[in-house]
Short mmCIF file of C-alpha atoms in Angstrom, two decimals:
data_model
loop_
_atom_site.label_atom_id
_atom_site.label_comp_id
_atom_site.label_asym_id
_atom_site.label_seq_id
_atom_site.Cartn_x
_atom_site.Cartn_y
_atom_site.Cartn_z
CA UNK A 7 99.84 97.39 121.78
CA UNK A 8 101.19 98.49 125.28
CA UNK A 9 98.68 96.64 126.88
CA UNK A 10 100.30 93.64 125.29
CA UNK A 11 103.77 94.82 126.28
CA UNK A 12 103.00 96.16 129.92
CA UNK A 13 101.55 92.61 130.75
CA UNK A 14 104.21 90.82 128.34
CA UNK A 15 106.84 92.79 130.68
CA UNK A 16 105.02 92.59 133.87
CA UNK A 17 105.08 88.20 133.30
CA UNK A 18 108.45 88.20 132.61
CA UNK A 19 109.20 90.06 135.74
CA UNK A 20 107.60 87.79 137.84
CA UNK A 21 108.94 84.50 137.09
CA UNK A 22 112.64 85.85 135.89
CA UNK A 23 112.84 88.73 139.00
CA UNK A 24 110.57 88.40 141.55
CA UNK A 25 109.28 91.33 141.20
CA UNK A 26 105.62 92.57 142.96
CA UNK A 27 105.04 95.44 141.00
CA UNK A 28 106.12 98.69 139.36
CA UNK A 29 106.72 99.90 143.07
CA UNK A 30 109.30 97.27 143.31
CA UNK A 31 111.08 97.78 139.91
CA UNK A 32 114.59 98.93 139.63
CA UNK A 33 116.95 99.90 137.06
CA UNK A 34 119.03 96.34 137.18
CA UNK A 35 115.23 94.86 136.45
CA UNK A 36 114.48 96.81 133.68
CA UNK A 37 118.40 96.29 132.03
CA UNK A 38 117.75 92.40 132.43
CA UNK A 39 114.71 92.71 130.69
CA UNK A 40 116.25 94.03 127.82
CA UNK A 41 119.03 91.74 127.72
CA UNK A 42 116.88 88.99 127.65
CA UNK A 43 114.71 90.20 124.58
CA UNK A 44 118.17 90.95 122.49
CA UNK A 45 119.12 87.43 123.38
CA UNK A 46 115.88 85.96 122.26
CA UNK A 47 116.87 87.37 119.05
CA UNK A 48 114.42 90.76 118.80
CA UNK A 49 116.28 93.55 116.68
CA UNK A 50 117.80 96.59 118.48
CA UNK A 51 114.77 98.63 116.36
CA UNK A 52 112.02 96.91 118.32
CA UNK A 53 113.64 96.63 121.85
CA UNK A 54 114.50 100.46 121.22
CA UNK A 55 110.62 100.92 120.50
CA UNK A 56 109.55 99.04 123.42
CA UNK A 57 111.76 100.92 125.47
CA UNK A 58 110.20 103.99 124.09
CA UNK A 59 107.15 103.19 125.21
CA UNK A 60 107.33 101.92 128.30
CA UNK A 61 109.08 105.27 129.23
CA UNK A 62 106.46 107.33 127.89
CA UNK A 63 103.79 105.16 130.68
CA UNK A 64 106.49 105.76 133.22
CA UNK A 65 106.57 108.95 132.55
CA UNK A 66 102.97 109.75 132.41
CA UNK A 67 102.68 107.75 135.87
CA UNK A 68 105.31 109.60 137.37
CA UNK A 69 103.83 112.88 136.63
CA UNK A 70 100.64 111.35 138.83
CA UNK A 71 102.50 111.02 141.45
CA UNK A 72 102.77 107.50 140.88
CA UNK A 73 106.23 105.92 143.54
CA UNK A 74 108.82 104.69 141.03
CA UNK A 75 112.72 104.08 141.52
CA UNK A 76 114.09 107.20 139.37
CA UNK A 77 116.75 105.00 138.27
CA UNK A 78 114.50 103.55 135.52
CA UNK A 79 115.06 106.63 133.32
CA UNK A 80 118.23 106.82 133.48
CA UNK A 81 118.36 103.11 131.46
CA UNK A 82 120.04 103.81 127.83
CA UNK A 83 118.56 102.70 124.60
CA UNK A 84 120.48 99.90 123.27
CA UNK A 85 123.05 100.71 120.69
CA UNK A 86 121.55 99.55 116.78
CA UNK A 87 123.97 97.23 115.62
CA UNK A 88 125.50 97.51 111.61
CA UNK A 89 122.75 98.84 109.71
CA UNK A 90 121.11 95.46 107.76
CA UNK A 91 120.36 96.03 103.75
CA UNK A 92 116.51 96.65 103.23
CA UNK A 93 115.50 92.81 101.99
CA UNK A 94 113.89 94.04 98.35
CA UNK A 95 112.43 91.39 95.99
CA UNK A 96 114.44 90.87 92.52
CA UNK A 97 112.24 92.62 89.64
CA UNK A 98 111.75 88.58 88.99
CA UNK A 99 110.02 87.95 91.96
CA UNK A 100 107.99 90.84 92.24
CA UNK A 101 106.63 90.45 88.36
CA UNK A 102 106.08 86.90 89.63
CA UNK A 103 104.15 87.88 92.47
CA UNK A 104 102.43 90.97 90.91
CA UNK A 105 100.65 88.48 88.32
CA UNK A 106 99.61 86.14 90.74
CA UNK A 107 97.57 88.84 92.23
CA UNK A 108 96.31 90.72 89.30
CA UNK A 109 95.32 87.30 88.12
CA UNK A 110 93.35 86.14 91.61
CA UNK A 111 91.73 89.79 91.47
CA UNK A 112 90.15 89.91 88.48
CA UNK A 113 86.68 89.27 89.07
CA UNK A 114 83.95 91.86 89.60
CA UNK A 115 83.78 90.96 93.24
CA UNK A 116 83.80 93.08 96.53
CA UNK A 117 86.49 90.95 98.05
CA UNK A 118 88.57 90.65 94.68
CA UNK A 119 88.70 94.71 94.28
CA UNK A 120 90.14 94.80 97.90
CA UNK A 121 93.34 92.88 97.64
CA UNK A 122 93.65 94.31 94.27
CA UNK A 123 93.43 97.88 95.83
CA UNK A 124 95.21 97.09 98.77
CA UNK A 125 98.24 95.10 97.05
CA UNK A 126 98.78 98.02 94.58
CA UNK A 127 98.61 100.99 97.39
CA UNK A 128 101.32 99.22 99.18
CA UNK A 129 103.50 98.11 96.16
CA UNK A 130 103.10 101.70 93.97
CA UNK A 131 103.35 103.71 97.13
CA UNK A 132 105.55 102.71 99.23
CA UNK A 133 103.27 103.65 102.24
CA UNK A 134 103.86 101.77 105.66
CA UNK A 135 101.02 99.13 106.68
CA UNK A 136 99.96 101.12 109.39
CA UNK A 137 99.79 104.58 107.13
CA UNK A 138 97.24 102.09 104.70
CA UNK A 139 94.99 101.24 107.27
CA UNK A 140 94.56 104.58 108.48
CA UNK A 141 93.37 105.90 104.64
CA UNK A 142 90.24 107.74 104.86
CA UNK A 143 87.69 107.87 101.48
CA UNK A 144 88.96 112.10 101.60
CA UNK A 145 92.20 111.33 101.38
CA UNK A 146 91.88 109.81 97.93
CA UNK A 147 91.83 112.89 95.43
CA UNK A 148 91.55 109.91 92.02
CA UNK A 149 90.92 112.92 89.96
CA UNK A 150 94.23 115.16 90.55
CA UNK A 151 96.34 111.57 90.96
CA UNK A 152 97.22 111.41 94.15
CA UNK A 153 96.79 110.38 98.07
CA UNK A 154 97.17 112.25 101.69
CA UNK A 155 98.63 110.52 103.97
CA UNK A 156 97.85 112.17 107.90
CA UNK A 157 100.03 111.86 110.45
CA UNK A 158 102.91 109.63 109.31
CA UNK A 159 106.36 109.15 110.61
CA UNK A 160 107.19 111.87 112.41
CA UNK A 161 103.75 112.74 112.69
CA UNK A 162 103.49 114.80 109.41
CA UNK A 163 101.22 114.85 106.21
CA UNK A 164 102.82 113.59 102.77
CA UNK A 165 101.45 112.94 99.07
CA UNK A 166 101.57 110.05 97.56
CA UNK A 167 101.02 109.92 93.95
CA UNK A 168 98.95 107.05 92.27
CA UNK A 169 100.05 105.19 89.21
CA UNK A 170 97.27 104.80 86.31
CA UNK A 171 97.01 101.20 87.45
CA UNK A 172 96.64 101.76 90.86
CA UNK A 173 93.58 104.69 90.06
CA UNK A 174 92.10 102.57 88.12
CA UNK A 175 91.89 99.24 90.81
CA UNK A 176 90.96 102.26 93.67
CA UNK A 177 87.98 103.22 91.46
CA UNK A 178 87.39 100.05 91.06
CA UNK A 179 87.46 98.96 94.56
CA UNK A 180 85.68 102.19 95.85
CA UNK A 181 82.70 101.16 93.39
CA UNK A 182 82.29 98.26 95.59
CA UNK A 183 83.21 99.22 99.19
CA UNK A 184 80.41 98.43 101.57
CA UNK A 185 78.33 101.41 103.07
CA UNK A 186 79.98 101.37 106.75
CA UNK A 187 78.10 103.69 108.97
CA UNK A 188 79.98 106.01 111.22
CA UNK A 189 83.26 104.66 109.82
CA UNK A 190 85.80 106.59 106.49
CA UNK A 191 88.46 104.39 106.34
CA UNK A 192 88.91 103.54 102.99
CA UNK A 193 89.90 99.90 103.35
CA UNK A 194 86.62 97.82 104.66
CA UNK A 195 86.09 94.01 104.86
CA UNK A 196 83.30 92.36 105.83
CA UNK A 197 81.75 95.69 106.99
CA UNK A 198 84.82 97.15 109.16
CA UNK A 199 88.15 98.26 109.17
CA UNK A 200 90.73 94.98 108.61
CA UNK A 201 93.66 94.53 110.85
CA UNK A 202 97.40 94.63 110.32
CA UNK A 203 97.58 90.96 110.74
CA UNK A 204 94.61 90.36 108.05
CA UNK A 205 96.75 92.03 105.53
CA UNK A 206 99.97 90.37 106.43
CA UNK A 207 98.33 86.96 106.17
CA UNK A 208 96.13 87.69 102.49
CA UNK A 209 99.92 88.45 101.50
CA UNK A 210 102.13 86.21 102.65
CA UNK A 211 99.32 83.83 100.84
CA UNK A 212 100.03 85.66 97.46
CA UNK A 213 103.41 84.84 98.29
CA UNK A 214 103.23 81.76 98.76
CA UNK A 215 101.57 80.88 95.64
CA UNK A 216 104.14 83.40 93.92
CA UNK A 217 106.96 81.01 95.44
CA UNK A 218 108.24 84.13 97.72
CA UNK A 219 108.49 85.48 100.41
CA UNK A 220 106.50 89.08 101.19
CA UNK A 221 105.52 91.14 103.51
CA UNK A 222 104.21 94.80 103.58
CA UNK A 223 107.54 96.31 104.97
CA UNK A 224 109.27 93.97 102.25
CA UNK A 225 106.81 95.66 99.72
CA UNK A 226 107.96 99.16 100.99
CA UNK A 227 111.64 98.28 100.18
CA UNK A 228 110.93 96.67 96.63
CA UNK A 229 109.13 99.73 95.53
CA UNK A 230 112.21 102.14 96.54
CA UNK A 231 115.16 100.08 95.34
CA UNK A 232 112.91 99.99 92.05
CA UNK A 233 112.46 103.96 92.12
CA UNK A 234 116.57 104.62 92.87
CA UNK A 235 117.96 102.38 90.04
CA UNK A 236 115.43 104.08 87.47
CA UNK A 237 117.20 106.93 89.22
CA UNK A 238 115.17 108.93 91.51
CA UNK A 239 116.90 111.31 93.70
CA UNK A 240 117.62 110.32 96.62
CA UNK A 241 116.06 113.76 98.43
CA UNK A 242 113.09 112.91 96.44
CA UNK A 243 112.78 109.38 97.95
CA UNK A 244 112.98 110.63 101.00
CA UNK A 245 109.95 112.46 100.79
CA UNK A 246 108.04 109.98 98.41
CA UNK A 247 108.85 107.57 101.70
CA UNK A 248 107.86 109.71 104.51
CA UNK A 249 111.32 109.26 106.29
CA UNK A 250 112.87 111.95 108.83
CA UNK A 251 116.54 111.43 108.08
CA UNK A 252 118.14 111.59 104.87
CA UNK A 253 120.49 108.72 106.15
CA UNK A 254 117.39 106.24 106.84
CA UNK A 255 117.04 106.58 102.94
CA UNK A 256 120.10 106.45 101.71
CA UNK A 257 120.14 102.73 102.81
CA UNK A 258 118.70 101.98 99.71
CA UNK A 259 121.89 103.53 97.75
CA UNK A 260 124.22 100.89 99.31
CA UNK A 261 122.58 97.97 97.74
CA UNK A 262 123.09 96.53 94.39
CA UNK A 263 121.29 98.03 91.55
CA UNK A 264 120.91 97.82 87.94
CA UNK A 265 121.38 101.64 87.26
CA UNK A 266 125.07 101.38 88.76
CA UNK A 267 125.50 98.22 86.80
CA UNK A 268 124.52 99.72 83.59
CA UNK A 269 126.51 102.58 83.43
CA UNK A 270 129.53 100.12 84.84
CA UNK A 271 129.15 98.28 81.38
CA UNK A 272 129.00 101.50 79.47
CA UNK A 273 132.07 102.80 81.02
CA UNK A 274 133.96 99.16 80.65
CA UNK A 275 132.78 98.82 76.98
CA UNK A 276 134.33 102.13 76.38
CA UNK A 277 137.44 101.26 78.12
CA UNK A 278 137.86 97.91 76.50
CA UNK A 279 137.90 100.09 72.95
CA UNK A 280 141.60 101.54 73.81
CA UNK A 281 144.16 99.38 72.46
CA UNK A 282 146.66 97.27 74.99
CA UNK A 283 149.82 99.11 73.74
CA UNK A 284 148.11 102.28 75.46
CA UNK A 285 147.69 100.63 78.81
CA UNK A 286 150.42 102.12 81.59
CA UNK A 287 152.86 99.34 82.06
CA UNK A 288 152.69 97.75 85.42
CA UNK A 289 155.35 94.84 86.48
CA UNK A 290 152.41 92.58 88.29
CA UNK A 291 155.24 89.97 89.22
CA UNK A 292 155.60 91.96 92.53
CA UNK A 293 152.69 92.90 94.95
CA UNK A 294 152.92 96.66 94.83
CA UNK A 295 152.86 97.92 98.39
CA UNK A 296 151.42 100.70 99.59
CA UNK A 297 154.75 102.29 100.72
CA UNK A 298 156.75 101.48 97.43
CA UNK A 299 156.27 104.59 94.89
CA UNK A 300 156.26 103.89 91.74
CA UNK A 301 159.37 105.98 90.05
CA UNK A 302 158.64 107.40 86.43
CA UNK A 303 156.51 110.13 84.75
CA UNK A 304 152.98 110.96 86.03
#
């Protein structure tokens, strides 16, 4: 991955700047480049990530002595923009697409047990796509219910637990993973370890014959907007998610949910039982402003 984005940088440099090299790189290059991915429509979270890392090789060239213009870390991450609602699928869509692929899995198969495995992890989890590639057969503990997962965001262990249905398709699965020599990982396709893109293509195929639109990360919000409106804490989520900051959580509190809406219709049902003649008296004739007081007992 920063391969791909030195040499994506290092092109754009050349044909937009001029530029002959990191020698040769200043501050106003580095800015531009920026710009020039926000206005090609990349989010703030990505061109923040980028910038992450390309300070990180700076750094670690610096520190070998390595001539660069010191101006380059002084270049400021750009600013996140309003926050964006996590884009969850309706408990419609995901019971849509959760018996498309319970119904393309079903056979006995080595390849069928897989995207029955994988599907569940991510959709009974919660874990990120990169967090269910890196599974290893000893994280799994089927027995006791649960999962480890090493090293996630910011770099610590967490548990997952597993649902009955998702122990039973990992059992399942695990009864027909290939022997891979030299190699743990728990998810294995044609004798290795499948890439990020493989599962975000096998997916967005489910999807498609589901009639929606998926992805892992969209998986990751489902599952939590479905855990907060049966009303899991939101501390609890936190953890369940593997997520730093309380606040990157409590995203999932702003959107609409059916817990909220239930007890809004409980409350209203309640209210609508007290008879009109009860109701305080308000002239509605006249906008009441926020400076007029309204004269009369409390």
């Amino acid at each position: 991955n920063l391969i791909c984005l030195v040499r994506r940088v290092g092109i754009w440099l050349t044909t937009q700047r001029q530029d002959d090299g990191w020698e040769t790189l200043r501050r106003a290059d580095l800015e531009a480049w920026l710009q020039a991915r926000s206005q090609d429509g990349v989010s703030d979270v990505t061109i923040r990530n980028e910038l992450a890392r390309l300070r990180g090789l700076l750094k670690f060239s610096e520190a070998r002595d390595y001539p660069l213009d010191p101006g380059l870390f002084r270049v400021r991450l750009p600013k996140l923009r309003a926050e964006s609602l996590p884009r969850y699928l309706s408990e419609v869509d995901y019971r849509r697409l959760e018996t498309v692929v319970l119904q393309s899995t079903e056979a006995d198969t080595c390849q069928a047990c897989f995207d029955r495995a994988w599907f569940l992890t991510l959709a009974h989890t919660g874990v990120r796509l990169s967090e269910l590639l890196d599974l290893r057969l000893s994280d799994l503990s089927l027995a006791a219910g649960y999962a480890t997962i090493r090293g996630g965001k910011p770099g610590r262990d967490r548990v997952v637990y597993l649902t009955p249905v998702l122990s039973h398709a990992l059992k399942r699965y695990v009864n027909q993973r290939p022997d891979v020599p030299d190699d743990d990982h728990l998810f294995v396709l044609r004798g290795r370890s499948p890439t990020a893109r493989t599962i975000q293509r096998r997916l967005a195929g489910y999807g498609q014959q589901a009639g929606v639109q998926v992805s892992p990360h969209r998986l990751r919000d489902t599952v939590a907007t479905r855990l907060i409106n049966q009303g899991m804490p939101i501390h609890s989520l936190r953890k369940l998610l593997g997520h730093q900051y309380l606040n990157t959580t409590q995203v999932y509190a702003r959107i609409y949910d059916e817990t909220l809406y239930q007890q809004f219709k409980k409350a209203m049902s309640r209210l609508e039982a007290i008879a009109v003649d009860d109701w305080p008296g308000v002239d509605i004739s006249v906008p009441v402003l926020a400076e007029n007081r309204i004269e009369g007992p409390a």
